[in-house]
Amino acid sequence: MLHVAVVGSGPSGCYTAQSLVQQDPRVRVDVLDRLPCPYGLVRYGVAPDHEKIKSLQNTLRTVLEHERVRFLGGVPVGPDGVPAARLRELYHAVVYCVGAAADRRLGIPGEDLPGSWSATEFVSWYSAHPDSPGLPAPPSLSAPAPERGDAPADGGFLRGVRSAVVIGVGNVAVDVTRMLARGVTELSPTDIPHAALTALAASGVTDIHMVGRRGPSQARFTTKELRELGALPDTGIVADPAELALDPAYPDPSALPAPQRRNVEVLRGWAGAPTSDVRRLIRLRFFLRPVELLARAGRVGAVRFERTVPDGRGGVTGTGRFEDVEAQLVLRSVGYRGVPLEGLPFDAAAGTVPHLAGRVLRGGAVAPGEYVAGWIKRGPTGVIGTNRPCAKETVASLLEDAPALAGRDVAGDPSAALRAEGVEPVEWAGWRAIERAEAELGASLGRNVVKLPDWESLMAAARNAGA
Ligand code: NAP
């Protein structure tokens, strides 16, 4: 038997585990996650109203329920948990599928003003990530409320906000824009935590500006996601034809690659169209680069943008002309970035672990038994399905190395060794107990499944496994 640890239970971790057990009947896989819940960004990144994408959890579930796969939640790897070197001793091979956990920074004055958040912070809040501040324990649980500092129940995102600016035009920007515009009728059937539902339902946001520094033909969102913005109830879309036309490809997009051509076509359809009597407007803006967040009464009050023009090489140059856009809420949605994991090499410029077809490289040489897959391997790009071929490549490398790796003596049962060292994993039964508690919480609120939003509730539910 070859005993492999996969670190991270998001799509890349699950696809790696799946590929390993499908391709070799002699492989056993432990999928470790620092959270007690599996599925990574499918649970904590995909927006709650994207129920079809979320249903991918059912596919990932079959992987984690495979007889030669075991889920070990609540096991952090690194300095605050199991050191990478110890993991390497316990298993024949370790595959790191830890994603890209940090946000890119804008590096402009005012970025850290109250009211300015990374999109990830907002996503974590409405996704019930247990590390998100501002989500109180759900009302039906008797567990004592966790320490949350001074964060108010609405997470502090929406109070007093009329105008929001979303910086960036990728799919995360589209997600947060759409969530800001969603109403209670659309959100209450989802698994959104109750406090976030209540806050979004009560929100007074009337204007959401989604702003790109380049042109419509360089936007990173996908057309399906863009189109969804036009189908939101009680919401209008504003796009200025003169601004869009700064893009040389706008008048005739036919020469663009299909994904960009379709985006431009959708925007052309919206440009200049009158908006009927709606509750809120999504304003799609282009050729504006953020230069400063301006304070009003100690919080963000506006974003100052410099108008840009295309430079003829796919980039833009500044014009020295500026525009201030009112904003009591700023969501910086400018991409993720990988973070170094202690004990593993790291390419700080790329935000990835150096590798050769998934084999970790230390000082340019292959480190036997250490692998990477997903965003920590290739950077934060692509859709969920992109992780499948990425994981397959890594697994092909690992299985090629298997004869050499299998010769080393490792712990018979690594989880028993971990327990002996004081680690208490949440196994599959614990996760199933969390699922039951989320169904019960939903029923008590007259909703479907509702996510538990804090560590205490999750761990209390997990401890009920077998009860
Ligand atoms: P992204 O696709 O890389 O988009 C980042 C956006 O931020 C770009 O518009 C970029 O503009 C802009 N940006 C970067 N630095 C900036 C700066 N200093 N000032 C102003 N704008 C700046 O990142 P993402 O939206 O976080 O998405 C990450 C990945 O997850 C993508 O592959 C995405 O498709 C995927 N995802 C998919 C879905 C879905 O399928 N529904 C949902 C969410 C996320 P430039 O192009 O000019 O750099």
Coordinates of C-alpha atoms and ligand atoms in Angstrom, one line a residue:
M1 CA 0.0 0.0 0.0
L2 CA 1.1 3.6 -0.7
H3 CA -0.2 6.0 1.9
V4 CA -0.7 9.5 0.5
A5 CA -1.7 12.7 2.4
V6 CA -3.6 15.3 0.4
V7 CA -3.6 18.6 2.2
G8 CA -6.7 20.6 1.4
S9 CA -10.2 19.2 0.6
G10 CA -11.2 21.8 -2.1
P11 CA -11.7 20.8 -5.7
S12 CA -8.0 20.3 -6.4
G13 CA -7.6 18.1 -3.3
C14 CA -10.7 16.0 -4.1
Y15 CA -9.7 15.6 -7.7
T16 CA -6.2 14.6 -6.7
A17 CA -7.6 12.0 -4.2
Q18 CA -10.1 10.7 -6.9
S19 CA -7.4 10.4 -9.5
L20 CA -5.1 8.6 -7.1
V21 CA -7.6 5.9 -6.0
Q22 CA -9.0 5.5 -9.5
Q23 CA -5.7 4.9 -11.1
D24 CA -4.0 2.7 -8.5
P25 CA -5.8 0.1 -6.3
R26 CA -2.8 0.1 -3.9
V27 CA -3.2 3.7 -2.9
R28 CA -4.9 5.0 0.3
V29 CA -5.5 8.7 0.7
D30 CA -6.0 10.8 3.8
V31 CA -7.5 14.2 2.8
L32 CA -6.5 16.7 5.5
D33 CA -8.2 20.1 6.0
R34 CA -7.6 22.7 8.7
L35 CA -11.4 23.3 8.7
P36 CA -13.8 20.7 10.1
C37 CA -15.8 21.0 6.8
P38 CA -14.7 19.7 3.4
Y39 CA -14.9 21.2 -0.1
G40 CA -12.8 24.3 0.2
L41 CA -13.8 27.1 -2.1
V42 CA -16.9 25.1 -3.3
R43 CA -18.3 25.6 0.2
Y44 CA -16.6 28.8 1.1
G45 CA -16.1 30.6 -2.2
V46 CA -18.9 29.8 -4.6
A47 CA -21.7 32.2 -4.0
P48 CA -24.7 30.7 -2.2
D49 CA -27.1 31.7 -5.1
H50 CA -24.9 29.6 -7.5
E51 CA -26.7 26.4 -6.4
K52 CA -25.8 24.5 -9.6
I53 CA -22.1 25.0 -9.0
K54 CA -22.5 24.3 -5.3
S55 CA -24.1 21.0 -6.2
L56 CA -20.6 19.9 -7.2
Q57 CA -20.3 19.1 -3.5
N58 CA -22.2 15.9 -4.3
T59 CA -19.5 14.8 -6.7
L60 CA -16.7 15.7 -4.3
R61 CA -18.6 13.8 -1.6
T62 CA -18.4 10.5 -3.5
V63 CA -14.6 11.0 -3.6
L64 CA -14.4 11.6 0.2
E65 CA -16.7 8.6 0.8
H66 CA -14.5 6.3 -1.3
E67 CA -13.4 3.2 0.7
R68 CA -9.7 4.1 0.3
V69 CA -10.2 7.8 1.0
R70 CA -10.5 9.3 4.5
F71 CA -11.4 12.9 5.4
L72 CA -9.5 14.3 8.4
G73 CA -10.9 17.7 9.1
G74 CA -9.7 20.2 11.8
V75 CA -6.0 19.4 11.1
P76 CA -3.9 22.4 10.3
V77 CA -0.7 21.7 8.6
G78 CA 2.2 24.1 9.4
P79 CA 3.6 25.9 12.4
D80 CA 0.3 25.9 14.3
G81 CA -0.5 22.3 13.6
V82 CA 1.3 19.3 12.0
P83 CA 4.7 20.4 10.6
A84 CA 5.2 19.6 6.9
A85 CA 8.3 17.6 7.9
R86 CA 6.2 15.4 10.3
L87 CA 3.6 14.8 7.6
R88 CA 6.4 13.7 5.2
E89 CA 7.5 11.1 7.9
L90 CA 4.0 9.8 8.3
Y91 CA 3.1 9.3 4.7
H92 CA 4.8 7.9 1.6
A93 CA 3.8 11.1 -0.3
V94 CA 2.2 14.4 0.5
V95 CA 0.2 16.5 -2.1
Y96 CA -0.3 20.1 -1.2
C97 CA -3.6 21.5 -2.6
V98 CA -3.8 24.5 -0.3
G99 CA -5.1 27.0 -2.8
A100 CA -4.2 30.7 -2.8
A101 CA -5.4 32.0 0.6
A102 CA -4.5 35.7 0.5
D103 CA -5.8 38.7 -1.4
R104 CA -3.7 40.9 -3.8
R105 CA -3.3 44.4 -2.5
L106 CA -4.0 47.6 -4.4
G107 CA -1.1 49.4 -2.7
I108 CA -2.8 52.8 -2.8
P109 CA -3.5 55.4 0.0
G110 CA -6.7 54.8 2.0
E111 CA -6.8 51.0 1.2
D112 CA -7.3 50.1 4.8
L113 CA -9.9 52.7 5.7
P114 CA -13.0 51.4 7.5
G115 CA -15.5 50.4 4.9
S116 CA -12.8 49.1 2.5
W117 CA -12.7 45.3 2.4
S118 CA -11.1 42.6 0.3
A119 CA -13.8 40.8 -1.7
T120 CA -12.7 37.7 0.1
E121 CA -13.7 39.1 3.4
F122 CA -17.2 39.8 2.1
V123 CA -17.3 36.4 0.4
S124 CA -16.2 34.7 3.7
W125 CA -19.0 36.5 5.5
Y126 CA -21.8 35.5 3.3
S127 CA -20.3 32.0 2.9
A128 CA -20.2 31.5 6.7
H129 CA -16.5 30.9 6.8
P130 CA -15.7 30.3 10.5
D131 CA -12.8 32.7 10.4
S132 CA -15.0 35.6 9.2
P133 CA -15.6 38.2 11.8
G134 CA -19.1 39.5 12.5
L135 CA -21.1 36.3 12.2
P136 CA -22.8 35.6 15.5
A137 CA -23.7 32.1 16.6
P138 CA -27.1 31.1 15.1
P139 CA -30.1 31.8 17.3
S140 CA -31.2 28.3 17.9
L141 CA -27.9 27.0 19.3
S142 CA -27.5 27.2 23.0
A143 CA -23.7 27.2 22.8
P144 CA -22.2 30.5 24.3
A145 CA -21.7 33.2 21.8
P146 CA -18.1 33.2 20.6
E147 CA -15.7 36.2 21.1
R148 CA -16.1 38.3 18.0
G149 CA -14.6 41.6 19.1
D150 CA -16.8 44.5 18.3
A151 CA -18.0 43.3 14.9
P152 CA -21.7 43.9 14.5
A153 CA -24.1 41.2 13.3
D154 CA -24.1 42.6 9.8
G155 CA -20.4 42.0 9.6
G156 CA -20.0 45.8 9.4
F157 CA -20.3 45.7 5.6
L158 CA -23.6 47.3 4.8
R159 CA -24.6 49.7 7.5
G160 CA -25.4 53.1 6.0
V161 CA -24.2 52.1 2.6
R162 CA -26.0 53.7 -0.4
S163 CA -23.2 53.4 -3.0
A164 CA -20.7 50.5 -3.3
V165 CA -17.6 50.3 -5.5
V166 CA -16.3 46.9 -6.5
I167 CA -12.8 47.2 -7.9
G168 CA -11.9 44.6 -10.6
V169 CA -13.8 42.9 -13.3
G170 CA -13.2 39.2 -12.7
N171 CA -15.7 36.6 -11.7
V172 CA -15.3 37.3 -8.0
A173 CA -16.2 41.0 -8.7
V174 CA -19.3 39.7 -10.5
D175 CA -20.2 37.4 -7.6
V176 CA -20.0 40.2 -4.9
T177 CA -21.8 42.7 -7.2
R178 CA -24.6 40.2 -7.7
M179 CA -24.8 39.3 -4.0
L180 CA -25.1 43.0 -3.1
A181 CA -28.1 43.3 -5.5
R182 CA -29.8 40.1 -4.4
G183 CA -33.0 40.3 -2.4
V184 CA -34.4 38.1 0.4
T185 CA -36.7 36.1 -1.8
E186 CA -33.8 34.8 -3.9
L187 CA -31.4 34.3 -1.0
S188 CA -33.6 32.7 1.7
P189 CA -33.8 29.3 -0.1
T190 CA -29.9 29.1 -0.2
D191 CA -27.6 28.1 2.7
I192 CA -26.5 31.6 3.4
P193 CA -26.0 32.2 7.1
H194 CA -29.0 33.8 8.7
A195 CA -27.2 37.0 9.9
A196 CA -25.9 37.7 6.4
L197 CA -29.4 37.1 4.9
T198 CA -30.9 39.5 7.3
A199 CA -28.3 42.1 6.7
L200 CA -28.5 41.8 2.9
A201 CA -32.3 41.9 3.0
A202 CA -32.2 45.1 5.0
S203 CA -29.5 46.8 2.9
G204 CA -30.1 50.2 1.5
V205 CA -27.6 49.9 -1.4
T206 CA -28.9 51.6 -4.5
D207 CA -25.8 51.9 -6.6
I208 CA -23.1 49.3 -7.2
H209 CA -20.2 50.4 -9.4
M210 CA -18.1 47.6 -10.8
V211 CA -14.9 49.1 -12.2
G212 CA -12.2 47.8 -14.6
R213 CA -8.9 49.6 -15.1
R214 CA -8.7 48.3 -18.7
G215 CA -11.4 47.9 -21.4
P216 CA -14.3 45.5 -21.9
S217 CA -12.4 43.2 -24.2
Q218 CA -9.8 42.7 -21.4
A219 CA -12.3 42.0 -18.6
R220 CA -11.7 38.7 -16.8
F221 CA -15.3 37.7 -16.1
T222 CA -17.0 34.9 -18.1
T223 CA -20.0 35.7 -20.2
K224 CA -22.4 33.4 -18.4
E225 CA -21.6 35.2 -15.1
L226 CA -21.8 38.7 -16.8
R227 CA -25.2 37.9 -18.3
E228 CA -26.6 37.0 -14.9
L229 CA -26.2 40.6 -13.8
G230 CA -28.7 41.6 -16.4
A231 CA -31.3 39.1 -15.1
L232 CA -31.4 40.3 -11.5
P233 CA -34.9 41.3 -10.2
D234 CA -35.5 45.0 -9.6
T235 CA -32.0 45.9 -10.8
G236 CA -30.9 47.9 -13.8
I237 CA -27.6 47.9 -15.7
V238 CA -25.9 51.1 -16.7
A239 CA -23.1 51.0 -19.3
D240 CA -21.9 54.1 -21.1
P241 CA -21.4 53.6 -24.8
A242 CA -18.8 56.4 -25.1
E243 CA -16.7 54.8 -22.3
L244 CA -17.0 51.3 -23.7
A245 CA -16.0 52.7 -27.2
L246 CA -12.6 53.7 -25.9
D247 CA -11.8 50.0 -26.5
P248 CA -10.6 49.7 -30.1
A249 CA -12.4 46.3 -30.3
Y250 CA -15.7 47.6 -29.1
P251 CA -17.2 48.8 -32.5
D252 CA -16.4 45.5 -34.1
P253 CA -15.5 42.7 -31.7
S254 CA -15.6 40.0 -34.4
A255 CA -11.8 39.5 -34.4
L256 CA -11.6 38.9 -30.6
P257 CA -11.3 35.3 -29.2
A258 CA -14.8 33.9 -28.5
P259 CA -14.9 34.5 -24.7
Q260 CA -14.0 38.2 -25.0
R261 CA -16.1 38.7 -28.1
R262 CA -19.2 37.4 -26.2
N263 CA -18.5 39.7 -23.3
V264 CA -18.2 42.7 -25.6
E265 CA -21.4 41.7 -27.3
V266 CA -23.3 41.5 -24.0
L267 CA -22.0 44.9 -23.0
R268 CA -23.0 46.4 -26.4
G269 CA -26.5 45.1 -25.8
W270 CA -26.7 46.9 -22.5
A271 CA -24.9 50.1 -23.5
G272 CA -27.1 53.2 -23.4
A273 CA -30.2 51.2 -22.7
P274 CA -32.7 53.0 -20.6
T275 CA -33.3 51.6 -17.1
S276 CA -36.9 51.3 -16.0
D277 CA -38.1 52.0 -12.5
V278 CA -35.8 49.7 -10.4
R279 CA -34.6 49.6 -6.8
R280 CA -30.9 49.6 -7.6
L281 CA -28.4 50.1 -10.5
I282 CA -25.3 48.2 -11.3
R283 CA -23.0 50.6 -13.1
L284 CA -20.3 48.9 -15.3
R285 CA -17.3 51.1 -15.6
F286 CA -14.1 50.7 -17.6
F287 CA -10.8 52.5 -18.2
L288 CA -10.6 53.8 -14.6
R289 CA -7.8 52.9 -12.3
P290 CA -8.0 53.4 -8.6
V291 CA -5.4 55.8 -7.2
E292 CA -6.8 56.6 -3.7
L293 CA -9.6 55.8 -1.3
L294 CA -10.9 59.1 0.2
A295 CA -12.1 59.4 3.8
R296 CA -15.3 61.0 4.9
A297 CA -15.9 61.2 8.7
G298 CA -13.2 58.6 9.4
R299 CA -14.5 56.0 6.9
V300 CA -14.2 55.5 3.2
G301 CA -16.5 58.0 1.3
A302 CA -15.3 57.8 -2.3
V303 CA -12.8 56.2 -4.6
R304 CA -10.6 58.4 -6.7
F305 CA -9.9 56.9 -10.1
E306 CA -7.6 58.1 -12.9
R307 CA -9.1 57.8 -16.3
T308 CA -7.0 55.5 -18.6
V309 CA -6.7 55.0 -22.3
P310 CA -5.5 51.9 -24.2
D311 CA -1.8 51.8 -24.9
G312 CA -2.1 49.7 -28.0
R313 CA -0.4 46.7 -26.4
G314 CA -3.3 45.4 -24.2
G315 CA -2.4 47.7 -21.3
V316 CA -3.5 51.2 -20.4
T317 CA -1.8 54.5 -19.7
G318 CA -3.1 57.2 -17.3
T319 CA -4.5 60.5 -18.7
G320 CA -4.0 62.7 -15.6
R321 CA -7.8 63.2 -15.5
F322 CA -9.5 62.0 -12.3
E323 CA -13.0 61.0 -11.2
D324 CA -14.3 60.5 -7.7
V325 CA -17.0 57.8 -7.3
E326 CA -19.0 57.9 -4.0
A327 CA -18.7 54.8 -1.9
Q328 CA -19.5 53.9 1.7
L329 CA -18.4 50.4 0.9
V330 CA -15.4 49.4 -1.3
L331 CA -14.8 45.7 -2.2
R332 CA -11.3 45.2 -3.6
S333 CA -11.7 42.2 -6.0
V334 CA -8.3 42.2 -7.7
G335 CA -7.4 38.5 -7.4
Y336 CA -6.0 36.0 -4.9
R337 CA -2.4 35.3 -4.0
G338 CA -0.8 32.1 -2.7
V339 CA 0.8 32.2 0.8
P340 CA 4.0 30.3 1.8
L341 CA 3.6 27.2 3.8
E342 CA 6.3 26.7 6.4
G343 CA 8.5 23.8 5.3
L344 CA 7.8 24.2 1.6
P345 CA 9.7 26.2 -0.9
F346 CA 7.9 29.3 -2.3
D347 CA 8.2 31.5 -5.3
A348 CA 7.1 34.8 -3.8
A349 CA 6.8 36.6 -7.2
A350 CA 4.4 34.0 -8.6
G351 CA 2.8 33.2 -5.3
T352 CA 3.2 29.5 -6.0
V353 CA 5.4 26.5 -5.0
P354 CA 8.1 25.8 -7.6
H355 CA 7.4 22.4 -9.3
L356 CA 8.0 20.2 -12.2
A357 CA 4.8 18.6 -13.5
G358 CA 3.5 18.7 -9.9
R359 CA 6.8 17.5 -8.2
V360 CA 7.9 20.1 -5.6
L361 CA 11.3 21.5 -6.5
R362 CA 13.7 22.4 -3.7
G363 CA 16.6 24.6 -4.9
G364 CA 15.8 23.4 -8.5
A365 CA 15.9 19.7 -7.6
V366 CA 12.9 17.4 -7.2
A367 CA 12.0 16.8 -3.5
P368 CA 11.0 13.1 -3.4
G369 CA 7.5 12.5 -2.1
E370 CA 6.3 16.1 -2.2
Y371 CA 3.8 17.4 -4.7
V372 CA 1.4 20.3 -5.4
A373 CA -1.9 20.7 -7.3
G374 CA -4.4 23.5 -7.9
W375 CA -3.9 27.2 -7.3
I376 CA -0.7 26.7 -5.2
K377 CA 0.8 25.0 -8.2
R378 CA -0.4 27.1 -11.1
G379 CA -1.7 30.4 -9.5
P380 CA -5.3 31.6 -8.9
T381 CA -6.7 31.1 -12.4
G382 CA -9.3 29.0 -14.2
V383 CA -12.7 27.6 -13.2
I384 CA -13.3 24.6 -10.9
G385 CA -13.0 22.1 -13.7
T386 CA -9.4 23.4 -14.5
N387 CA -8.3 21.6 -11.4
R388 CA -9.1 18.2 -12.9
P389 CA -6.3 18.1 -15.5
C390 CA -4.0 19.9 -13.1
A391 CA -4.6 17.2 -10.5
K392 CA -4.2 14.4 -13.1
E393 CA -0.8 15.7 -14.1
T394 CA 0.4 15.7 -10.5
V395 CA -1.0 12.2 -9.9
A396 CA 0.7 10.9 -13.0
S397 CA 4.1 12.2 -11.6
L398 CA 3.4 10.7 -8.2
L399 CA 2.4 7.3 -9.5
E400 CA 5.5 7.2 -11.7
D401 CA 7.5 7.8 -8.5
A402 CA 5.5 5.3 -6.5
P403 CA 7.9 2.3 -6.7
A404 CA 10.7 4.4 -5.2
L405 CA 8.4 6.0 -2.5
A406 CA 6.7 2.8 -1.4
G407 CA 10.0 1.3 -0.1
R408 CA 10.1 3.7 2.9
D409 CA 8.6 2.5 6.2
V410 CA 5.8 4.8 7.4
A411 CA 3.3 4.8 10.2
G412 CA 0.7 1.9 9.8
D413 CA -2.1 4.3 10.6
P414 CA -1.0 8.0 10.4
S415 CA -4.2 9.2 12.0
A416 CA -3.5 7.1 15.1
A417 CA 0.0 8.6 15.2
L418 CA -1.5 12.1 14.9
R419 CA -3.9 11.4 17.7
A420 CA -1.1 10.1 19.9
E421 CA 0.5 13.5 19.3
G422 CA -2.6 15.4 20.4
V423 CA -4.3 16.1 17.1
E424 CA -8.0 15.3 17.1
P425 CA -9.3 15.1 13.5
V426 CA -13.0 15.6 12.6
E427 CA -13.6 12.5 10.6
W428 CA -16.4 11.9 8.1
A429 CA -18.9 11.0 10.9
G430 CA -18.2 14.4 12.4
W431 CA -18.7 16.2 9.2
R432 CA -22.0 14.3 8.7
A433 CA -23.1 15.5 12.1
I434 CA -22.3 19.1 11.1
E435 CA -24.5 18.5 8.0
R436 CA -27.3 17.3 10.2
A437 CA -27.0 20.3 12.5
E438 CA -27.2 22.6 9.5
A439 CA -30.4 20.9 8.3
E440 CA -31.8 21.3 11.8
L441 CA -30.9 24.9 12.0
G442 CA -32.5 25.6 8.6
A443 CA -35.7 23.8 9.8
S444 CA -35.8 25.8 13.0
L445 CA -35.6 29.0 10.9
G446 CA -38.2 27.9 8.3
R447 CA -35.5 27.6 5.7
N448 CA -33.6 24.8 3.9
V449 CA -30.1 23.9 5.1
V450 CA -28.4 26.9 6.7
K451 CA -24.7 27.0 7.3
L452 CA -23.2 27.1 10.8
P453 CA -21.0 30.2 10.8
D454 CA -18.6 29.8 13.7
W455 CA -16.0 27.4 15.0
E456 CA -17.8 26.8 18.3
S457 CA -21.1 25.7 16.6
L458 CA -19.2 23.6 14.0
M459 CA -17.1 21.8 16.6
A460 CA -20.0 21.3 19.0
A461 CA -22.0 19.7 16.1
A462 CA -19.0 17.5 15.1
R463 CA -18.7 16.3 18.7
N464 CA -22.2 15.0 18.3
A465 CA -21.2 12.4 15.8
G466 CA -22.6 9.1 16.8
A467 CA -25.0 10.8 19.3
Ligands
NAP1 P1 -9.2 37.6 -11.8 O1 -10.0 36.9 -12.7 O2 -7.7 37.5 -11.9 O3 -9.6 39.2 -11.9 C1 -9.0 40.2 -11.2 C2 -9.4 41.5 -11.7 O4 -8.8 42.5 -10.8 C3 -9.1 41.9 -13.1 O5 -10.1 42.6 -13.7 C4 -7.8 42.7 -12.9 O6 -7.6 43.6 -14.0 C5 -8.2 43.5 -11.7 N1 -7.0 44.0 -11.0 C6 -5.9 43.4 -10.6 N2 -5.0 44.3 -10.0 C7 -5.7 45.5 -10.1 C8 -5.3 46.8 -9.6 N3 -4.2 47.1 -9.0 N4 -6.2 47.8 -9.8 C9 -7.4 47.6 -10.5 N5 -7.8 46.4 -10.9 C10 -6.9 45.4 -10.7 O7 -9.5 37.3 -10.3 P2 -10.8 36.8 -9.5 O8 -12.0 37.6 -10.0 O9 -10.4 36.9 -8.1 O10 -11.0 35.3 -9.9 C11 -10.0 34.3 -9.5 C12 -10.3 33.0 -10.3 O11 -11.5 32.4 -9.8 C13 -10.6 33.3 -11.8 O12 -10.0 32.2 -12.5 C14 -12.1 33.2 -11.8 O13 -12.6 32.9 -13.1 C15 -12.4 32.2 -10.8 N6 -13.8 32.3 -10.4 C16 -14.8 31.7 -11.1 C17 -16.1 31.9 -10.7 C18 -17.2 31.2 -11.6 O14 -16.9 30.4 -12.4 N7 -18.5 31.5 -11.4 C19 -16.5 32.6 -9.6 C20 -15.5 33.2 -8.9 C21 -14.1 33.1 -9.3 P3 -6.4 43.4 -15.1 O15 -7.0 42.3 -16.0 O16 -6.3 44.7 -15.7 O17 -5.2 42.9 -14.3

